[in-house]
C-alpha positions as a Python dict, from the first residue, in 0.01 Angstrom:
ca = {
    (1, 'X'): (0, 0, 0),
    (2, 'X'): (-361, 61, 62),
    (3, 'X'): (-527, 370, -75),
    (4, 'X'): (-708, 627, 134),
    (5, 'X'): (-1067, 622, 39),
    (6, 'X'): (-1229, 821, 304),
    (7, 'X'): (-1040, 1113, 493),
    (8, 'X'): (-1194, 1334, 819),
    (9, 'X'): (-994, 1621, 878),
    (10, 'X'): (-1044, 1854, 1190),
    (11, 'X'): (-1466, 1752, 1188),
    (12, 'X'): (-1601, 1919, 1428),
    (13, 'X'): (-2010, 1959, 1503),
    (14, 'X'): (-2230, 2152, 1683),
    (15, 'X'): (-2582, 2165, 1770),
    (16, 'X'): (-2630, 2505, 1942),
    (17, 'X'): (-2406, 2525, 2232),
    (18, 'X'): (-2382, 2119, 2218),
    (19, 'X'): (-2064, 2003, 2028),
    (20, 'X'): (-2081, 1626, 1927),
    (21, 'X'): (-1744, 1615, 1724),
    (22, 'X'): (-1480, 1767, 1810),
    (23, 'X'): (-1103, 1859, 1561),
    (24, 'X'): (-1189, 1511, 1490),
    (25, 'X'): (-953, 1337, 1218),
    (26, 'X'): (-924, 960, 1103),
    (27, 'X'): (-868, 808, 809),
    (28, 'X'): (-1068, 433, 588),
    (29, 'X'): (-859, 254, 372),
    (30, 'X'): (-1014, 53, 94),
    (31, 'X'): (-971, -349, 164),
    (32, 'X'): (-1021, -337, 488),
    (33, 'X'): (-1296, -319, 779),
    (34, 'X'): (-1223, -26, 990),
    (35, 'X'): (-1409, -54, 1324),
    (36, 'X'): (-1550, 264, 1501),
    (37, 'X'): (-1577, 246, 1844),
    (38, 'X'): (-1685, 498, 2123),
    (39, 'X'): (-1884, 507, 2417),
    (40, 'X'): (-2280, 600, 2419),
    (41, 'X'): (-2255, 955, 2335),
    (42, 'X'): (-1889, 959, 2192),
    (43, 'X'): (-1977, 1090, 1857),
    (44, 'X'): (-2014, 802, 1612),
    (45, 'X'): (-2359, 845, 1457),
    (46, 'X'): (-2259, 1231, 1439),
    (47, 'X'): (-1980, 1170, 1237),
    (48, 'X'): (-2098, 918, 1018),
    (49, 'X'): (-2395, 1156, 938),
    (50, 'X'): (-2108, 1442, 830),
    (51, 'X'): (-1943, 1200, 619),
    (52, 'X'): (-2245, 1122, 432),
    (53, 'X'): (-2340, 1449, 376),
    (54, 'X'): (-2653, 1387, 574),
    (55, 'X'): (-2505, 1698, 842),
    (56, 'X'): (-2318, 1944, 751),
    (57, 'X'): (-1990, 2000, 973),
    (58, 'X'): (-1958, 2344, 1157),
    (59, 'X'): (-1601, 2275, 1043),
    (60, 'X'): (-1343, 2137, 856),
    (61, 'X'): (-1423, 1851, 573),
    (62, 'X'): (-1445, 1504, 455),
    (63, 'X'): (-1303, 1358, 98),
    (64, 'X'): (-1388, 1057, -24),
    (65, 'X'): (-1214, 949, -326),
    (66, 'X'): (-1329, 687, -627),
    (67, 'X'): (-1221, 670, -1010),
    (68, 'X'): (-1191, 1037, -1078),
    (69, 'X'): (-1437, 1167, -844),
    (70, 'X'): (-1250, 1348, -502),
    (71, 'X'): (-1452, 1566, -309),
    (72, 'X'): (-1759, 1531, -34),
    (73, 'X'): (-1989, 1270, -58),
    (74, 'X'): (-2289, 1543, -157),
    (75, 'X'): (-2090, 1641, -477),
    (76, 'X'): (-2128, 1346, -653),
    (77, 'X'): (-2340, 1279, -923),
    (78, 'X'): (-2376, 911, -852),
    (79, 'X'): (-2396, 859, -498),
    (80, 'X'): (-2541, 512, -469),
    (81, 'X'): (-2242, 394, -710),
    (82, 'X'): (-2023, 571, -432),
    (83, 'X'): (-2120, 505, -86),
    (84, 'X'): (-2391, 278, 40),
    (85, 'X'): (-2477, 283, 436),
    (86, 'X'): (-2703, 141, 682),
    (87, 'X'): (-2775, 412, 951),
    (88, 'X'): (-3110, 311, 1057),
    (89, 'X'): (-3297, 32, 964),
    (90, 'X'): (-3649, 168, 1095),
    (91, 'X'): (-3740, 385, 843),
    (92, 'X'): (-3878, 187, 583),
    (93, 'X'): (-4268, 263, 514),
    (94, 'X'): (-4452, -104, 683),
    (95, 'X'): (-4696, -68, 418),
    (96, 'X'): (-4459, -94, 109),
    (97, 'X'): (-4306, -476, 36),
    (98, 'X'): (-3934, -497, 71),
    (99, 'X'): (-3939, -546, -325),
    (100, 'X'): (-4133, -222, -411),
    (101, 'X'): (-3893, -61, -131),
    (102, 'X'): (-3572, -126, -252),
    (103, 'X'): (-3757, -54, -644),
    (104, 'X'): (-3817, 311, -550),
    (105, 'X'): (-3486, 359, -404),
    (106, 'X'): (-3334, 229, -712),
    (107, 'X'): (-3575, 422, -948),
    (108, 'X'): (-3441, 712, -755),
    (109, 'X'): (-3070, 630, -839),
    (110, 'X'): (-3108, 526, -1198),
    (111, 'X'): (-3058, 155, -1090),
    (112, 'X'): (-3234, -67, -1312),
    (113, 'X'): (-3453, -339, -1138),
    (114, 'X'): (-3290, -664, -1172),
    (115, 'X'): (-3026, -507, -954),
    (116, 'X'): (-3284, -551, -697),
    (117, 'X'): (-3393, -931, -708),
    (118, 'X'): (-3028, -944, -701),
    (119, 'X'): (-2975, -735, -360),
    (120, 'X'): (-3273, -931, -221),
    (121, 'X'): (-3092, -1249, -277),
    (122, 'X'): (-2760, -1157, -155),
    (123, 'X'): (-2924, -1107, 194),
    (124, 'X'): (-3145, -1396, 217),
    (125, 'X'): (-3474, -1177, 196),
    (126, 'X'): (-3590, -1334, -159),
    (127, 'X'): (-3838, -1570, 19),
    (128, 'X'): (-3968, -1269, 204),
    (129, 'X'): (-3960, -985, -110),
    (130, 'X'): (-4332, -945, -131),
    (131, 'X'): (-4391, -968, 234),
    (132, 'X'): (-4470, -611, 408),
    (133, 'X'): (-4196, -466, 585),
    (134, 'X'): (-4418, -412, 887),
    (135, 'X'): (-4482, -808, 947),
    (136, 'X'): (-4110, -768, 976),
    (137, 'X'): (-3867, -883, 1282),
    (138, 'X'): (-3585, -653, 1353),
    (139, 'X'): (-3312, -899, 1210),
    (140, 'X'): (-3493, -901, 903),
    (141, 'X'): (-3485, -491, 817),
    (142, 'X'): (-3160, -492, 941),
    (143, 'X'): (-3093, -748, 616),
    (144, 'X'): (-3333, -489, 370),
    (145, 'X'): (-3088, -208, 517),
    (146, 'X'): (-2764, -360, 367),
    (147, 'X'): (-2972, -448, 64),
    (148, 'X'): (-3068, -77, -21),
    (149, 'X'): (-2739, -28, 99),
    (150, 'X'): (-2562, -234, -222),
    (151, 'X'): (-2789, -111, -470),
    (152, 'X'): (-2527, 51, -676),
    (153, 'X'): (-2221, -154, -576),
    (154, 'X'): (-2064, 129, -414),
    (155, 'X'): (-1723, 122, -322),
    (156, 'X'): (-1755, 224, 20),
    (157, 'X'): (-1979, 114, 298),
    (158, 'X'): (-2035, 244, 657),
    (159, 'X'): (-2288, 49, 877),
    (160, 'X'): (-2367, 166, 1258),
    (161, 'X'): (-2478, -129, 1401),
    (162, 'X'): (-2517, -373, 1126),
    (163, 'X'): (-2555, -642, 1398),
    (164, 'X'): (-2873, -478, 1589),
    (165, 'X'): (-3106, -762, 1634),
    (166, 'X'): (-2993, -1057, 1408),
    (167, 'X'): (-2981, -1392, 1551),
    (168, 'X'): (-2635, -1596, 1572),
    (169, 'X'): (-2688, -1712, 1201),
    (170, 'X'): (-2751, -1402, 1093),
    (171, 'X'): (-2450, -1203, 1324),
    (172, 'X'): (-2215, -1469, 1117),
    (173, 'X'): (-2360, -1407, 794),
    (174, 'X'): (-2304, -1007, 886),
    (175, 'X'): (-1974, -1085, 950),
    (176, 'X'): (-1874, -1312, 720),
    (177, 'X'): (-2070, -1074, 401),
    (178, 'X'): (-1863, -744, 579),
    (179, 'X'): (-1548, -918, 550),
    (180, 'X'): (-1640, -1024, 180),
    (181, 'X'): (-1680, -637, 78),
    (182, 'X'): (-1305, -549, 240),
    (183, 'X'): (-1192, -885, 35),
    (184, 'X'): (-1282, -725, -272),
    (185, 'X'): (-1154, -399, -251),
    (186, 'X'): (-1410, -177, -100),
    (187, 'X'): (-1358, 8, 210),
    (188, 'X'): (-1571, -89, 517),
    (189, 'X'): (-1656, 173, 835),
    (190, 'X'): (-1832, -36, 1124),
    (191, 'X'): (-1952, 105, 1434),
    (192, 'X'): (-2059, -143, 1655),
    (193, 'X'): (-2104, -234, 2063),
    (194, 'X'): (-2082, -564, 1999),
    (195, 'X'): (-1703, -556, 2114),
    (196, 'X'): (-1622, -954, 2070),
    (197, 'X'): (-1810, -949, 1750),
    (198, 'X'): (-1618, -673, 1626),
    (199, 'X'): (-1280, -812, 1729),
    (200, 'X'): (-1372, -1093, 1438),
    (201, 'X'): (-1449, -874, 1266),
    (202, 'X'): (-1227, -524, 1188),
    (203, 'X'): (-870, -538, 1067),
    (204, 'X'): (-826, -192, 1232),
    (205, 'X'): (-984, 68, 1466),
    (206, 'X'): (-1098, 423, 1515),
    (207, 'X'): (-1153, 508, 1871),
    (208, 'X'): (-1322, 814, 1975),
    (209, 'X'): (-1454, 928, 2318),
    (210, 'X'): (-1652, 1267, 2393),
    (211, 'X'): (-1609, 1339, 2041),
    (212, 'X'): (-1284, 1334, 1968),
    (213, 'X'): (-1012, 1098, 1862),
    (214, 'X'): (-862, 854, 2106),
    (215, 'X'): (-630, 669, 1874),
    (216, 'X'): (-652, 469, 1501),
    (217, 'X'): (-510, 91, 1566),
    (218, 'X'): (-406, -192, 1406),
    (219, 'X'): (-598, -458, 1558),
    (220, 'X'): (-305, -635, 1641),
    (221, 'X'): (-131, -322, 1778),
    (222, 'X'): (-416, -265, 1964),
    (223, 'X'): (-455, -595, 2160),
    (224, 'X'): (-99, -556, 2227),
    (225, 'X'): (112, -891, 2360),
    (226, 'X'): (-4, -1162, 2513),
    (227, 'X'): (-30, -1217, 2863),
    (228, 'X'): (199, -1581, 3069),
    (229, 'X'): (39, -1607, 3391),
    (230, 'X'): (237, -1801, 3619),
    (231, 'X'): (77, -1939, 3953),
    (232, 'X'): (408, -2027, 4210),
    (233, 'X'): (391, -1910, 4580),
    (234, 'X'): (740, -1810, 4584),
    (235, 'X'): (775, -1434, 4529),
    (236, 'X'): (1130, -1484, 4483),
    (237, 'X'): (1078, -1657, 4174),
    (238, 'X'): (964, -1285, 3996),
    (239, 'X'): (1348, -1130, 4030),
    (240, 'X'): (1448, -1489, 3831),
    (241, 'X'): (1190, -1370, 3556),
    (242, 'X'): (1361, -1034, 3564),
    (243, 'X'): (1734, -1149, 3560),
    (244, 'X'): (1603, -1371, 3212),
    (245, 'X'): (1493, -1054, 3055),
    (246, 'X'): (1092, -1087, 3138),
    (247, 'X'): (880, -829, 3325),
    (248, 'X'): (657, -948, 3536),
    (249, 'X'): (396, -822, 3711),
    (250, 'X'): (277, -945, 4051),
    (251, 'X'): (-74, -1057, 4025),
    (252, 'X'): (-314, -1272, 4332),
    (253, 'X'): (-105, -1570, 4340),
    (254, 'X'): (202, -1552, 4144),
    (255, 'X'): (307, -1303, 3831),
    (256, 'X'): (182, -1196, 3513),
    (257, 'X'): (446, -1158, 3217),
    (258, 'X'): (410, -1014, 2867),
    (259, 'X'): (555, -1178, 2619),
    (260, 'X'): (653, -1038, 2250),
    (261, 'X'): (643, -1322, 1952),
    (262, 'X'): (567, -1693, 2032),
    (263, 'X'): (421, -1730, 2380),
    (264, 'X'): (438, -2126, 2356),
    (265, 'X'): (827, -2085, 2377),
    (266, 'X'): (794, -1799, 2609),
    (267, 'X'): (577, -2059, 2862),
    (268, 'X'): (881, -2309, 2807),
    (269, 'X'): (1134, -2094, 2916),
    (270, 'X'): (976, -2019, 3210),
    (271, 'X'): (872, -2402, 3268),
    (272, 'X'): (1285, -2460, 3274),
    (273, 'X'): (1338, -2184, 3484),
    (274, 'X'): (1149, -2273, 3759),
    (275, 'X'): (1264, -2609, 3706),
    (276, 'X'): (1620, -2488, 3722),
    (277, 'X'): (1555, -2333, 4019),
    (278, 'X'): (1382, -2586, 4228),
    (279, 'X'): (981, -2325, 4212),
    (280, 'X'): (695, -2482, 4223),
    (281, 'X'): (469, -2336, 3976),
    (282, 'X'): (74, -2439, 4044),
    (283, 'X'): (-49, -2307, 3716),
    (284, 'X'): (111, -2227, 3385),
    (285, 'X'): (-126, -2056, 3120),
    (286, 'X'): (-160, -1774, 2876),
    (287, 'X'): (-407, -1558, 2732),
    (288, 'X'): (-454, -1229, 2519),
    (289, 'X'): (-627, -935, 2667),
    (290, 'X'): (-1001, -931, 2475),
    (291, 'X'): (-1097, -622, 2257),
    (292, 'X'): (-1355, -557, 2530),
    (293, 'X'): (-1086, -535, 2752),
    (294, 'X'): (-847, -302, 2640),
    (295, 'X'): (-1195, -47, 2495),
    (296, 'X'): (-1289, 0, 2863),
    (297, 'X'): (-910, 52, 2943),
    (298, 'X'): (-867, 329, 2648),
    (299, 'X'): (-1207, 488, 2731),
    (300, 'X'): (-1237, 475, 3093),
    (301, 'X'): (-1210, 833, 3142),
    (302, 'X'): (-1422, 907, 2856),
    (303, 'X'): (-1742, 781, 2986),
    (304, 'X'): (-2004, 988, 2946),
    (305, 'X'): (-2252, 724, 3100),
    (306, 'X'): (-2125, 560, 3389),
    (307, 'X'): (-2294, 283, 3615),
    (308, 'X'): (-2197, 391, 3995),
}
């Protein structure tokens, strides 16, 4: 049974008559990435600010929970040891080395230095460590973000955008080192656009639109079943589907039909049907509906940006 590491309950925010969050409640399990996904404008930075303890919510609260320690993220002693994020990677000083960075953040948090050559290393920066950060690309402070980020091993992680200007080597090295901290234990919040990335990615989802909840997911349970489309130009043939228990859906050309469980055995029994009953089929294939998909079909009338 996973444990409940970070909990939102009823977060709401306001700046003046502006409210970003709204009753907004979701919960991040430890060993697993949790994807957090909203429009431009839904919310996400907002919240992820309130559960740092970077903004303080105009109401309700957020718990985080680690060894002993349950409370907001501001009450503990040892926050670096806690939670380690990566909200923006811009704000590093360009005149300061990544080394001597990351060496004042971790003089800060009682981190001893070794910790890190180590954290330098573990994002492919070590090369680069006495480098200023202002000959920097984009990819490359996005890599010193999630190294001050793991400074003090924290159990729990939250990066919006993580992604943000790495190359393809570095998007699956993001990937691939995100999926590493859910394997061992820690939990993982991920806001990103990046919607096919993210479908790699997240083992669950928090969607939120205009600031409040649209629904938490299993990824699986999200994507829903997949899809059988079957090209025939006999319309009759979608009452056959029916009588055998399918539902199909008339689509250009022929039908569309869900199937639940294995849809290699769901594409034979069709295959025989037809062939039972004398229909040509032109076309015989099937296909899941994409994360990016079935986003734009939960948010569409939470938009606050739309193209006309």
């Amino acid at each position: 049974m996973m444990v409940v590491m970070f909990t939102v309950e009823g977060l709401t925010k306001r700046y003046g008559n502006h409210t970003a969050v709204q009753d907004l409640s979701f919960h991040v399990p430890d060993g697993v990435v949790t994807g957090f996904l909203g429009p431009n404008g839904s919310g996400k930075s907002t919240t992820m600010r309130c559960m740092l303890g970077l903004d303080a919510p105009s109401s309700g609260k957020v718990t985080v929970r680690h060894g002993s320690f349950e409370g907001p993220v501001q009450a503990c002693k040892h926050k670096a040891q806690l939670v380690g994020a990566l909200l923006d990677a811009s704000w590093v000083d360009p005149k300061r080395s990544a080394r001597n960075h990351l060496r004042m953040l971790a003089q800060g948090a009682g981190i001893p230095d070794s910790r890190v050559d180590e954290c330098l290393d573990l994002v492919g920066l070590s090369s680069k460590a006495k480098a200023k950060v202002g000959g920097y690309s984009l990819g490359m402070r996005q890599r010193l973000g999630v190294a001050a980020a793991l400074l003090g091993d924290p159990q729990h992680l939250l990066f919006d955008e993580p992604v943000n200007g790495l190359d393809p080597e570095g998007v699956s090295w993001m990937r691939q080192t995100i999926r590493y901290f859910a394997s061992e234990g820690k939990s993982v919040l991920v806001s990103s656009h990046l919607l096919a990335e993210m479908q790699q990615t997240a083992d669950r989802l928090v969607i939120i639109g205009r600031g409040k909840l649209i629904g938490e997911y299993d990824m699986d349970e999200f994507l829903g079943d997949a899809l059988v489309e079957v090209q025939t130009p006999q319309q009759e043939f979608g009452a056959l589907l029916e009588h055998q228990g399918f539902a199909p859906q008339a689509i250009e050309g022929g039908f569309s039909v869900p199937v639940e469980g294995d849809e290699q055995q769901a594409r034979e029994r069709i295959a025989r049907l037809a062939l039972e009953h004398q229909v040509l089929i032109t076309g015989l294939s099937s296909r899941s509906a994409g994360l990016e998909e079935r986003f734009l079909q939960a948010t569409m009338n939470e938009q606050e940006y739309r193209s006309k």
